[in-house]
Tab-separated table of C-alpha atoms in Angstrom:
chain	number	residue	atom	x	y	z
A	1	UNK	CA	3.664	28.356	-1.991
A	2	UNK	CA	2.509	26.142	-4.281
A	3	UNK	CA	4.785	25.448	-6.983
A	4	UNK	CA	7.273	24.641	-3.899
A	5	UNK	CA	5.033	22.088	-2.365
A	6	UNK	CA	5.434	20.635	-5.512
A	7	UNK	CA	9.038	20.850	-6.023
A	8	UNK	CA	9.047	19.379	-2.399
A	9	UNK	CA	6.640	16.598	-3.413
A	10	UNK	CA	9.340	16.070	-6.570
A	11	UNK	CA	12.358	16.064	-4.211
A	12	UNK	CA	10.751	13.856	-2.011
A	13	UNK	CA	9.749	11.476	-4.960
A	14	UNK	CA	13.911	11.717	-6.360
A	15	UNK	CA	14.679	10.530	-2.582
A	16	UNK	CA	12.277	7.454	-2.432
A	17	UNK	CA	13.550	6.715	-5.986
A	18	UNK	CA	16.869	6.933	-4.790
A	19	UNK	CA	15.984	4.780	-1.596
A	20	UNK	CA	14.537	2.114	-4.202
A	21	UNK	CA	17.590	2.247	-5.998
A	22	UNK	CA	19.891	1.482	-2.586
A	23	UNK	CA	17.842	-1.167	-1.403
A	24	UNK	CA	17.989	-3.426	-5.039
A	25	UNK	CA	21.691	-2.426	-5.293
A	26	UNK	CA	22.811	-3.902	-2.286
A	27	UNK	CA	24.562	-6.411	-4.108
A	28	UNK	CA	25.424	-9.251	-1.910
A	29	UNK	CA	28.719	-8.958	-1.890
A	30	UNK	CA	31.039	-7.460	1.051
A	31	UNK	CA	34.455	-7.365	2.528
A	32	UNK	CA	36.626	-6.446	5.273
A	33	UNK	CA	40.510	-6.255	4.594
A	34	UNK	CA	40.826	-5.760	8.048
A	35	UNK	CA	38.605	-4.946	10.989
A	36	UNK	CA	38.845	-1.098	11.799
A	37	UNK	CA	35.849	-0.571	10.837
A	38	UNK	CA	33.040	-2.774	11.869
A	39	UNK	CA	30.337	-1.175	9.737
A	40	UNK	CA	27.305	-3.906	8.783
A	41	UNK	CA	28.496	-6.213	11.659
A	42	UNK	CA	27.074	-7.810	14.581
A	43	UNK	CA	29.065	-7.766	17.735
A	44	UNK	CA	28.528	-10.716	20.304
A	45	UNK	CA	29.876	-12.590	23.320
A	46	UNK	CA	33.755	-12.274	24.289
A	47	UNK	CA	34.075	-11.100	20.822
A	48	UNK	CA	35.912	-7.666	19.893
A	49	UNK	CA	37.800	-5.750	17.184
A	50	UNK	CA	41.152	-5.032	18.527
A	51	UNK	CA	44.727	-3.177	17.235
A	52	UNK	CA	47.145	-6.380	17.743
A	53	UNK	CA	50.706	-5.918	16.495
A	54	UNK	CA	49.448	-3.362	14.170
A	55	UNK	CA	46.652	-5.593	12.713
A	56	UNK	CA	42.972	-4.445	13.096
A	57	UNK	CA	41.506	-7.936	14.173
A	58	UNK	CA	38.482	-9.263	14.890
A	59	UNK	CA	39.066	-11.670	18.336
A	60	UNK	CA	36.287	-13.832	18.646
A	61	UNK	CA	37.737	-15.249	22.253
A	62	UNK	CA	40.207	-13.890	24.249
A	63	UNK	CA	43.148	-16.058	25.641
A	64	UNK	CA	40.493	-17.331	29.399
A	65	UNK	CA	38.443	-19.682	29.721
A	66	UNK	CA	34.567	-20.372	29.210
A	67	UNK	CA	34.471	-18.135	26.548
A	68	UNK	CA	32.013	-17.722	23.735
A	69	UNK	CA	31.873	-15.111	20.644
A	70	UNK	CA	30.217	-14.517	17.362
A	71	UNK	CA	30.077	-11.837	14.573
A	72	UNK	CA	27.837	-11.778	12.121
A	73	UNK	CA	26.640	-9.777	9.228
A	74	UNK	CA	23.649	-7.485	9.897
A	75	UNK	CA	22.073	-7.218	6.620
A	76	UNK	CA	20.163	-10.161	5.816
A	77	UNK	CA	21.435	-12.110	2.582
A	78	UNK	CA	18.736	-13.960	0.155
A	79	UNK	CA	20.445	-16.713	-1.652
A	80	UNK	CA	18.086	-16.694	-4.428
A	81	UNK	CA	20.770	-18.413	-6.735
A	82	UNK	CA	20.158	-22.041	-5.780
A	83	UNK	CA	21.137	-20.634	-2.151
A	84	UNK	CA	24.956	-20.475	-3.790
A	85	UNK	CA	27.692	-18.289	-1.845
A	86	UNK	CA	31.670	-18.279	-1.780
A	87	UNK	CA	33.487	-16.894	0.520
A	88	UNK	CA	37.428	-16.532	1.495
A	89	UNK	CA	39.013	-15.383	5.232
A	90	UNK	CA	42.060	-15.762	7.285
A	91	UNK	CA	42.363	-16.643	10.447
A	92	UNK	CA	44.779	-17.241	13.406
A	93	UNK	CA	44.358	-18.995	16.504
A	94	UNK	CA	47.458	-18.874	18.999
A	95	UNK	CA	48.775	-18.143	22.604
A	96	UNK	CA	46.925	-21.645	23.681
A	97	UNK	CA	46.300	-23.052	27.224
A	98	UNK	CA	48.619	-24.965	28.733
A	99	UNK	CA	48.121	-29.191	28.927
A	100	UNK	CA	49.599	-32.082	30.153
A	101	UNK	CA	50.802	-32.519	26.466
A	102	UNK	CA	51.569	-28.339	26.440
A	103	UNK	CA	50.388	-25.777	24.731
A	104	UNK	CA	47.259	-26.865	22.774
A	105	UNK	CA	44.649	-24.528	21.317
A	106	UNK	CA	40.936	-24.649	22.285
A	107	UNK	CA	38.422	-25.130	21.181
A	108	UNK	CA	38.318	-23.840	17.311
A	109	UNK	CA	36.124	-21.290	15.607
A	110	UNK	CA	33.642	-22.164	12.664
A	111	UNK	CA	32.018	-19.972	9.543
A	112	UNK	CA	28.371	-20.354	10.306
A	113	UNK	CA	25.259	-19.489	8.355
A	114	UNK	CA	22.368	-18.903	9.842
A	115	UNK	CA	18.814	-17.272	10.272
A	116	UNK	CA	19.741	-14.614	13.441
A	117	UNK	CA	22.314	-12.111	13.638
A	118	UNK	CA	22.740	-11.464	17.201
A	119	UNK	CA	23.548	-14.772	17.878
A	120	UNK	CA	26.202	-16.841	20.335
A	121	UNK	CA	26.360	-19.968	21.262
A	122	UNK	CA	27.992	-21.936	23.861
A	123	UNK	CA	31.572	-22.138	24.745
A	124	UNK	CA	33.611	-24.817	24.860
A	125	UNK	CA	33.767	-27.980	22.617
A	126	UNK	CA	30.246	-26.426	20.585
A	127	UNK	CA	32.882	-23.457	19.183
A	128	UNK	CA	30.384	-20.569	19.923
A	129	UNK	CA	27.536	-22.018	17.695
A	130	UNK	CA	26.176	-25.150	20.106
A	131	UNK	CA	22.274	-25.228	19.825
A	132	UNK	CA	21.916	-22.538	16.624
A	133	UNK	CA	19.089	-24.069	14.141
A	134	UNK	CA	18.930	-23.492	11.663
A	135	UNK	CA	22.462	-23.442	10.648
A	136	UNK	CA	25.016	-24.814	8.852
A	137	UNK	CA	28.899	-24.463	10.112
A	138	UNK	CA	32.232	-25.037	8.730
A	139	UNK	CA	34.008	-25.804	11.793
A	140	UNK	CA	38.331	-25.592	12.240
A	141	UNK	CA	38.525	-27.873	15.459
A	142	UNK	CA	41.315	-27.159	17.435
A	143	UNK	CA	41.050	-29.364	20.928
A	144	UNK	CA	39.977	-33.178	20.492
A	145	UNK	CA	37.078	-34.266	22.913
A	146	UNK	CA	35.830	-37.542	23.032
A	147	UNK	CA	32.963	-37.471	20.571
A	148	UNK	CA	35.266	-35.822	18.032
A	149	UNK	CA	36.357	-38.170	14.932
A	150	UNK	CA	39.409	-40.501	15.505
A	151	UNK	CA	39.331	-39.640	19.327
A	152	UNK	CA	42.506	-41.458	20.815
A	153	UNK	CA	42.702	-39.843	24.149
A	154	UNK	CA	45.734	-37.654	22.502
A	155	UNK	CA	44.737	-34.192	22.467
A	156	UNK	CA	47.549	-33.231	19.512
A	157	UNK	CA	45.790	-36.221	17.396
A	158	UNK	CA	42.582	-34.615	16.637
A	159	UNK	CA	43.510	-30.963	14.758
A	160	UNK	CA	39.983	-31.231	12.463
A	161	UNK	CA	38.134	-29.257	9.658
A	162	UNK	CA	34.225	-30.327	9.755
A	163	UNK	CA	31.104	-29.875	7.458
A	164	UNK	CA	28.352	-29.421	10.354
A	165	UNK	CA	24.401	-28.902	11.130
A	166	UNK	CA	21.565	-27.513	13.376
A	167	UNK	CA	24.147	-26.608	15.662
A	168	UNK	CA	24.717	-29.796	16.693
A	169	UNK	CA	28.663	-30.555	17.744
A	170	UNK	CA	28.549	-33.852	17.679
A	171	UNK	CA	27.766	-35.538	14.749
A	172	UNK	CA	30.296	-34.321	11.766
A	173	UNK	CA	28.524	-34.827	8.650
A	174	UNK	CA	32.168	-34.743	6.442
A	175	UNK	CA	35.848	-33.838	7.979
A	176	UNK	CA	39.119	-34.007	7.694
A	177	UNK	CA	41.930	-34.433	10.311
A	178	UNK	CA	44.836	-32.248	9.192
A	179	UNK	CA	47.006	-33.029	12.261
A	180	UNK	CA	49.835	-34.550	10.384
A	181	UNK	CA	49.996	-31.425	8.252
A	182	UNK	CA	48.276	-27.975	9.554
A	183	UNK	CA	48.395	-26.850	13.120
A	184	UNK	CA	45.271	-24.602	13.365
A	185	UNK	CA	46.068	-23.062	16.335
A	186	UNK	CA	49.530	-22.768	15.310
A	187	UNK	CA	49.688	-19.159	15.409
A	188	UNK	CA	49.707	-18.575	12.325
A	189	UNK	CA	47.550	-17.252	9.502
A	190	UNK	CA	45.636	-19.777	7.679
A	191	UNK	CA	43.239	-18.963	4.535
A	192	UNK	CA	39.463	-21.104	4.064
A	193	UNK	CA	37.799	-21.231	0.827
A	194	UNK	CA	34.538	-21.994	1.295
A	195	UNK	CA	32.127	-22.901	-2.015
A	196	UNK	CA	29.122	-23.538	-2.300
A	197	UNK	CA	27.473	-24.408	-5.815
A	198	UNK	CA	23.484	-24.594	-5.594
A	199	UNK	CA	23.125	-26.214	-8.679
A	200	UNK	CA	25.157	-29.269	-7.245
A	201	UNK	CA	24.576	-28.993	-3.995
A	202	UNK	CA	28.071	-29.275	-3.458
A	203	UNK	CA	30.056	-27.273	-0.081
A	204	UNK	CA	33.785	-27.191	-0.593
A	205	UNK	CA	35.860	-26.165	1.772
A	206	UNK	CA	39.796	-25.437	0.873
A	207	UNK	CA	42.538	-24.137	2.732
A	208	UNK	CA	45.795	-23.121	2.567
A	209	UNK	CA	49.177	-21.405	4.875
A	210	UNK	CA	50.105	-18.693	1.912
A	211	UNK	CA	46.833	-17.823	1.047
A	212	UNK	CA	46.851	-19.097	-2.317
A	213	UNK	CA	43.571	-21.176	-3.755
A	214	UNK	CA	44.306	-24.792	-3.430
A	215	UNK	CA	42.932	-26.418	-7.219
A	216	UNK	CA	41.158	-29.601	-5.263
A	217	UNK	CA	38.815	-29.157	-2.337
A	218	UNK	CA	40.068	-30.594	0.857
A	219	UNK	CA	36.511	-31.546	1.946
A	220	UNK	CA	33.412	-31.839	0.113
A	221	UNK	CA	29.814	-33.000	1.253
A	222	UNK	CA	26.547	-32.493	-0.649
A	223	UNK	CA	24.329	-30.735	1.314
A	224	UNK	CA	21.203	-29.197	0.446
A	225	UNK	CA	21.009	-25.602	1.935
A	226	UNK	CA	17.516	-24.763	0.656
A	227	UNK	CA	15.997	-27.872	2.833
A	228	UNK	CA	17.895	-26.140	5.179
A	229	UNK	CA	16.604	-23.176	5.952
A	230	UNK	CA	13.421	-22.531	3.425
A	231	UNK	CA	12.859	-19.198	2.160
A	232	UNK	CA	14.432	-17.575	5.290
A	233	UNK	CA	17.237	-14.968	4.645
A	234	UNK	CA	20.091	-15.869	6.211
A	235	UNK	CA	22.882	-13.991	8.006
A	236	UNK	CA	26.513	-15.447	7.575
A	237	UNK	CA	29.791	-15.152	10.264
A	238	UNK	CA	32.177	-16.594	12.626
A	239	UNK	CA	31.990	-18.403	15.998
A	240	UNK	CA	34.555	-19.250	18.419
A	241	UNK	CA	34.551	-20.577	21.716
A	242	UNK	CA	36.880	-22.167	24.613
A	243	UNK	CA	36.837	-23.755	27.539
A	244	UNK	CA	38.620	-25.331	30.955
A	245	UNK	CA	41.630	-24.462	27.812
A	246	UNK	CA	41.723	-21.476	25.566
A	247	UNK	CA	43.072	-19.740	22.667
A	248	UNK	CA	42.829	-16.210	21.138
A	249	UNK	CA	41.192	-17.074	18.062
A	250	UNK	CA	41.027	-14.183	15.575
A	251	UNK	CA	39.643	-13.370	11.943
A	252	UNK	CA	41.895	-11.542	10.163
A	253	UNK	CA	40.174	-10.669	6.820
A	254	UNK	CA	37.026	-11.621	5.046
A	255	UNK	CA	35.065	-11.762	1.729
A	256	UNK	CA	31.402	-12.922	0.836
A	257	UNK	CA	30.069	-13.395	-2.243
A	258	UNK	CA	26.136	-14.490	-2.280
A	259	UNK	CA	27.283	-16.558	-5.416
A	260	UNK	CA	28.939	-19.381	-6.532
A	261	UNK	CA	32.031	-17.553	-7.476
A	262	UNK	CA	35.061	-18.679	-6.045
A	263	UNK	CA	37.507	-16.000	-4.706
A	264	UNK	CA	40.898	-16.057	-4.581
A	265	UNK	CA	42.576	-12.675	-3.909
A	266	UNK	CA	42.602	-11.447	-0.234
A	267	UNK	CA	39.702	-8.454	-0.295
A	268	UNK	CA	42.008	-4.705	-0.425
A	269	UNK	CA	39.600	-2.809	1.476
A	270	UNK	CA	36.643	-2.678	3.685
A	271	UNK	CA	33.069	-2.615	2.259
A	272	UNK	CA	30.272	-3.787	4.457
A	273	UNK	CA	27.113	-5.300	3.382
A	274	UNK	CA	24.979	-3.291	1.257
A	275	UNK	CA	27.477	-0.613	0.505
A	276	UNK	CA	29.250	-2.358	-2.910
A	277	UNK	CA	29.375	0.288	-5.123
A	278	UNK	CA	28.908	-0.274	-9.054
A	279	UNK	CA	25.480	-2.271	-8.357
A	280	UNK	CA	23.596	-2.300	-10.861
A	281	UNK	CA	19.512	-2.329	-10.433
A	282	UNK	CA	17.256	-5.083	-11.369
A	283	UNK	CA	14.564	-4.542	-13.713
A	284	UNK	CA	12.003	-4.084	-11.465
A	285	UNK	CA	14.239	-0.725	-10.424
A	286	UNK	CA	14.644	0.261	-13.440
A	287	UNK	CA	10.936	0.262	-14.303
A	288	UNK	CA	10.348	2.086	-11.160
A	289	UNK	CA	12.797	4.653	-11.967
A	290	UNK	CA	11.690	5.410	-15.478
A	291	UNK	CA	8.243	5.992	-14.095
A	292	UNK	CA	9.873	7.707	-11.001
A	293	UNK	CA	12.005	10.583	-13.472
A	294	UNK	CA	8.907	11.052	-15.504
A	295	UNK	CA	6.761	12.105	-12.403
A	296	UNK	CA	9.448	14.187	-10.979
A	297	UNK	CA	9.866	15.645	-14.658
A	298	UNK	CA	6.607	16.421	-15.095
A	299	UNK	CA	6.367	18.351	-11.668
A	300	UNK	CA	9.139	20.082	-12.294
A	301	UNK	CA	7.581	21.275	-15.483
A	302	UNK	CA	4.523	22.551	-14.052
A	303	UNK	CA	6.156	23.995	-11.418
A	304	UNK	CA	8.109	25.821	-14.068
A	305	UNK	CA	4.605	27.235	-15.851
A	306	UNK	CA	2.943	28.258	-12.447
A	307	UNK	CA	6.528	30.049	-11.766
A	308	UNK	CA	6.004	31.815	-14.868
A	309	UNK	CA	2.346	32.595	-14.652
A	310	UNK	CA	3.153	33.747	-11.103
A	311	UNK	CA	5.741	36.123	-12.330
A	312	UNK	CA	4.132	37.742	-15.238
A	313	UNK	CA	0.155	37.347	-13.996
């Protein structure tokens, strides 16, 4: 009984080591080519994965108003390179409300990092992430309200990309009104690139209708994310919201990278957060498992003399 206490103990140890080795090779890096499997994500609101025209989705609001949905990553993500991240999705926002000026898409959905991962906010004109602090957002405006940038009273003038903060809707910290050239609730797909390099303290945010990296940033604000939120981990995801009009307002395909390392291909296939295979552990792991293999070594070795001394003794 005892030498298989201790090859017990030993198998035990080889499990924790293993554990060890799982937890520092979660590299911070995941993907979802599409959104059959919802592994690693956080669920919230009116938003669902859904099968529409043969494309695994993730619908953040459905076509009704007062809506408000979130998904978010369920693994919390250090930045502990100067808080730096890139990431690349697609989206597409279509089959809009009806207005006196038809069909106009509302209200937008926004990439949104921050510190809680079960998290919506309100509907409407906030985009799902109204009153979430910390946070910062990276909102794709859809419906122009009256303390939106360049407000006219035309609801077709004010198609906007914003740099936002705290949750807070109203003030937009950089943007850019695409109107004359990108309908984002369209119904089509449209690809974000957003950047952000710690070192700088630079967010870019890019986008494009094929999918292809644009060279130059379409909007750029310097920002600094560790003021931001501290030493807190962080969780990272969409928000989308509607209200007295609507949209459905779906992410079609995603990729994070917890470093400034811009991507550019669309990801191939699914791996959610802390699954990316070929990690390789830092040195405090390896340590760990050098120490780890010689204790499980040596119990297998004296397990191997007691099985011995059992046998012949």
């Amino acid at each position: 009984m005892r030498f298989e206490a201790i090859g017990c103990r030993a198998g035990l140890l080889a499990l924790a080591i293993g554990g060890g080795m799982a937890t520092s090779a979660q590299a911070q890096t995941f993907s979802y080519a599409n959104f059959i499997d919802t592994t690693g994500l956080q669920i919230n609101g009116s938003a669902d994965a859904l099968n529409i025209g043969g494309r695994d989705v993730m619908r953040l609001t459905p076509p009704q108003g007062a809506m408000g949905g979130s998904v978010f990553n369920t693994q919390a993500i250090a930045l502990t390179n100067d808080y730096s991240f890139s990431t690349r999705f697609t989206f597409n926002i279509g089959n809009n409300g009806d207005t006196p000026y038809g069909p106009i898409g509302a209200d937008g959905i926004a990439f949104v990092i921050q510190t809680l991962s079960n998290t919506v906010g309100g509907a409407g004109g906030s985009l799902g992430y109204g009153g979430i602090t910390p946070s910062v957002e990276v909102e794709f405006d859809t419906y122009s309200n009256g303390t939106d940038p360049d407000f006219n009273g035309d609801l077709r003038a004010n198609n906007h990309i914003a740099i936002m903060k705290n949750g807070d809707a109203i003030n937009h910290l950089a943007y850019s009104n695409v109107s004359s050239t990108l309908n984002l609730s369209g119904g089509y797909d449209i690809t974000a690139f957003v950047d952000y390099n710690g070192a700088a303290n630079l967010l870019e945010v890019r986008w494009s209708k094929d999918g292809l990296r644009p060279d130059s940033a379409g909007l750029s604000y310097n920002i600094d994310l560790a003021s931001i939120f501290g030493t807190n981990p962080v969780f990272v995801g969409f928000t989308g919201g509607t209200g007295a009009n609507w949209s459905e307002q779906d992410i079609v395909n995603w990729t994070f990278n917890a470093n400034y390392d811009p991507i550019t291909t669309p990801p191939t296939g699914t791996i959610p957060p802390g699954s990316t295979p070929g990690a390789v552990p830092e040195p405090a792991t390896w340590a760990m498992m050098v120490a780890g293999f010689g204790l499980v070594g040596g119990a297998l070795r004296r397990k191997r003399r007691e099985t011995v001394r059992y046998s012949f003794g």
